[in-house]
Amino acid sequence: MGAKHAAGGVRARAREVMRAEVATVVQDLILERGYEATTIEDICAAAEVSRSTFFRYFPSKEDAVFGAALDSGEQLRDMLAARPLSEAPWVAMRRALDPLIEHYEAHDERVRSLTRLIMNTPVLAARHREKNARWHGLLQPEVARRLDADPADGSDPRAHALIAAALGCVEAALTAWTSTDRPQALGPILDRAMDAPFRHK
């Protein structure tokens, strides 16, 4: 049983490595050629995989553009759950976003170019909003818990409002971050965006 479980773990890790490699190929191609000009055939040729293999890893071309980012909602939820309960929910949400911001900043120029392309390509921007909606659902129970609210109470808007505001701040920060080619740190931009609701002057 142990050997079988280990083999399954090895296969899962190998699949994730291959999935990441294909996503990188897709991202490189669309940065070079543009989203519409990049075909599945181009991707398969560059990644040296068949069409059927590509679609085993990703259901669509736009999903491949996002790669692991589509699964980052679970990480964000777990980071939020790990924050001290003594923190205000808004502060806990900001701190939970730190690993995501660090990922963006670790690959500054490439990720900024990719993010700009996503924000300016309608089909990718729509997929980005779908991703945020999924993250919203993942975060809602934990945010409700921190607000001493019932996650099942649809008449209480507080958790939904806080999550929508936080994710809106992230989108505003990314838009500002990609608005210029001048290097700038994303963390302070997000801090500024998330501080805006509390500024009255």
Coordinates of C-alpha atoms in Angstrom, one line a residue:
M1 CA 0.0 0.0 0.0
G2 CA 2.8 2.4 0.9
A3 CA 4.7 1.7 -2.4
K4 CA 1.5 2.2 -4.3
H5 CA 0.8 5.5 -2.6
A6 CA 4.3 6.6 -3.2
A7 CA 4.0 5.8 -6.9
G8 CA 0.8 7.8 -7.1
G9 CA 2.6 10.7 -5.5
V10 CA 5.4 10.5 -8.0
R11 CA 3.0 10.4 -10.9
A12 CA 1.1 13.4 -9.4
R13 CA 4.3 15.4 -9.0
A14 CA 5.4 14.5 -12.5
R15 CA 2.0 15.6 -13.9
E16 CA 2.3 18.9 -12.1
V17 CA 5.8 19.5 -13.4
M18 CA 4.7 18.8 -17.0
R19 CA 1.6 20.9 -16.5
A20 CA 3.8 23.8 -15.4
E21 CA 6.1 23.3 -18.3
V22 CA 3.3 23.4 -20.8
A23 CA 1.9 26.5 -19.2
T24 CA 5.2 28.2 -19.5
V25 CA 5.4 27.4 -23.2
V26 CA 1.9 28.8 -23.7
Q27 CA 2.8 32.0 -21.8
D28 CA 6.0 32.5 -23.8
L29 CA 4.2 32.0 -27.1
I30 CA 1.4 34.4 -26.4
L31 CA 3.8 37.0 -25.1
E32 CA 5.7 36.7 -28.4
R33 CA 2.8 36.3 -30.8
G34 CA -0.3 37.5 -29.0
Y35 CA -3.2 35.4 -27.7
E36 CA -5.3 35.2 -30.8
A37 CA -2.3 34.4 -33.1
T38 CA -1.2 31.5 -30.9
T39 CA -3.0 28.3 -31.8
I40 CA -3.2 24.9 -30.0
E41 CA -1.2 23.5 -32.8
D42 CA 1.6 26.0 -32.2
I43 CA 1.5 25.2 -28.5
C44 CA 1.7 21.4 -29.1
A45 CA 4.6 21.8 -31.5
A46 CA 6.5 24.0 -29.1
A47 CA 5.8 21.9 -26.0
E48 CA 6.3 18.6 -28.0
V49 CA 3.0 17.2 -26.9
S50 CA 0.0 15.9 -28.7
R51 CA -3.4 17.7 -28.7
S52 CA -4.9 15.0 -26.5
T53 CA -2.0 15.4 -24.0
F54 CA -2.5 19.2 -24.0
F55 CA -6.2 18.8 -23.2
R56 CA -5.4 16.3 -20.4
Y57 CA -3.5 19.1 -18.7
F58 CA -5.8 22.0 -19.6
P59 CA -9.4 22.2 -20.7
S60 CA -8.7 25.3 -22.9
K61 CA -6.0 27.6 -24.1
E62 CA -7.0 30.4 -21.7
D63 CA -6.7 28.0 -18.7
A64 CA -3.2 27.2 -19.8
V65 CA -2.3 30.9 -19.9
F66 CA -3.2 31.1 -16.2
G67 CA -1.4 27.9 -15.3
A68 CA -1.1 27.4 -11.5
A69 CA -2.7 30.8 -10.8
L70 CA -6.1 29.2 -11.2
D71 CA -5.3 27.0 -8.2
S72 CA -4.0 29.7 -6.0
G73 CA -7.3 30.2 -4.3
E74 CA -6.7 27.2 -2.1
Q75 CA -3.4 28.6 -1.1
L76 CA -5.0 32.0 -0.3
R77 CA -7.7 30.4 1.7
D78 CA -5.1 28.4 3.7
M79 CA -3.0 31.4 4.3
L80 CA -6.0 33.3 5.6
A81 CA -7.0 30.5 7.9
A82 CA -3.5 30.5 9.3
R83 CA -3.6 34.2 10.3
P84 CA -4.1 35.0 14.0
L85 CA -7.7 35.5 15.0
S86 CA -6.6 38.6 16.8
E87 CA -6.0 40.3 13.4
A88 CA -8.9 42.4 11.9
P89 CA -10.3 40.5 9.0
W90 CA -9.2 43.1 6.5
V91 CA -5.6 43.0 7.9
A92 CA -5.6 39.2 7.8
M93 CA -6.8 39.3 4.2
R94 CA -4.0 41.6 3.2
R95 CA -1.3 39.5 5.0
A96 CA -2.7 36.3 3.4
L97 CA -2.1 37.9 0.0
D98 CA 1.6 38.3 0.7
P99 CA 2.7 35.0 -1.0
L100 CA 0.7 35.9 -4.1
I101 CA 2.3 39.3 -4.3
E102 CA 5.8 37.8 -3.7
H103 CA 5.2 35.5 -6.7
Y104 CA 4.3 38.4 -8.9
E105 CA 7.4 40.4 -7.8
A106 CA 9.8 37.4 -8.1
H107 CA 9.1 37.3 -11.8
D108 CA 8.6 41.0 -12.2
E109 CA 9.0 41.9 -15.9
R110 CA 7.6 38.6 -17.3
V111 CA 4.6 38.5 -15.0
R112 CA 3.9 42.1 -15.5
S113 CA 3.8 41.7 -19.3
L114 CA 1.6 38.6 -18.9
T115 CA -0.7 40.3 -16.5
R116 CA -1.0 43.3 -18.9
L117 CA -1.9 41.0 -21.7
I118 CA -4.5 39.2 -19.6
M119 CA -6.1 42.5 -18.5
N120 CA -6.2 43.8 -22.1
T121 CA -7.5 40.6 -23.8
P122 CA -11.3 40.2 -23.4
V123 CA -11.4 36.4 -23.2
L124 CA -8.6 36.3 -20.7
A125 CA -10.0 39.1 -18.7
A126 CA -13.3 37.2 -18.5
R127 CA -11.4 34.1 -17.3
H128 CA -9.7 36.2 -14.7
R129 CA -13.1 37.3 -13.4
E130 CA -14.2 33.7 -13.3
K131 CA -11.1 32.8 -11.3
N132 CA -11.9 35.6 -8.8
A133 CA -15.4 34.3 -8.5
R134 CA -14.1 30.9 -7.6
W135 CA -11.7 32.4 -5.1
H136 CA -14.6 34.3 -3.6
G137 CA -16.4 31.1 -2.9
L138 CA -13.3 29.5 -1.4
L139 CA -12.7 32.4 1.0
Q140 CA -16.3 33.0 2.1
P141 CA -16.5 30.5 4.9
E142 CA -13.2 31.6 6.5
V143 CA -14.0 35.3 6.2
A144 CA -17.5 34.7 7.7
R145 CA -15.9 32.8 10.6
R146 CA -13.6 35.8 11.3
L147 CA -16.6 38.1 11.3
D148 CA -18.6 35.8 13.6
A149 CA -21.1 35.3 10.9
D150 CA -23.0 32.3 9.7
P151 CA -21.4 31.2 6.3
A152 CA -24.8 29.8 5.3
D153 CA -26.7 33.1 6.0
G154 CA -27.3 34.6 2.6
S155 CA -28.9 37.7 4.2
D156 CA -25.6 38.8 5.8
P157 CA -23.6 40.7 3.2
R158 CA -20.5 41.3 5.3
A159 CA -18.2 38.4 4.2
H160 CA -19.1 38.8 0.5
A161 CA -18.5 42.6 0.7
L162 CA -15.1 42.2 2.4
I163 CA -13.9 39.6 -0.2
A164 CA -15.2 41.5 -3.1
A165 CA -13.5 44.7 -1.9
A166 CA -10.2 42.9 -1.3
L167 CA -10.1 41.1 -4.7
G168 CA -11.2 44.4 -6.3
C169 CA -8.2 46.1 -4.6
V170 CA -5.9 43.3 -6.0
E171 CA -7.3 43.9 -9.5
A172 CA -6.9 47.7 -9.1
A173 CA -3.3 47.2 -7.9
L174 CA -2.5 44.9 -10.9
T175 CA -4.0 47.4 -13.3
A176 CA -1.8 50.2 -11.8
W177 CA 1.2 47.9 -11.8
T178 CA 0.9 47.1 -15.5
S179 CA 0.0 50.6 -16.6
T180 CA 3.7 51.6 -17.0
D181 CA 6.9 49.9 -18.0
R182 CA 8.7 51.7 -15.2
P183 CA 9.6 49.1 -12.5
Q184 CA 7.6 49.5 -9.3
A185 CA 7.0 47.2 -6.3
L186 CA 3.5 45.6 -6.3
G187 CA 3.2 45.3 -2.5
P188 CA 3.1 49.0 -1.8
I189 CA 0.6 49.5 -4.6
L190 CA -1.7 47.0 -3.1
D191 CA -1.2 48.5 0.3
R192 CA -2.3 51.9 -1.1
A193 CA -5.3 50.3 -2.8
M194 CA -6.4 48.5 0.4
D195 CA -5.8 51.6 2.5
A196 CA -8.0 53.8 0.2
P197 CA -11.4 52.9 1.8
F198 CA -10.1 54.3 5.1
R199 CA -8.8 57.6 3.8
H200 CA -11.2 60.5 4.0
K201 CA -9.0 63.3 2.6

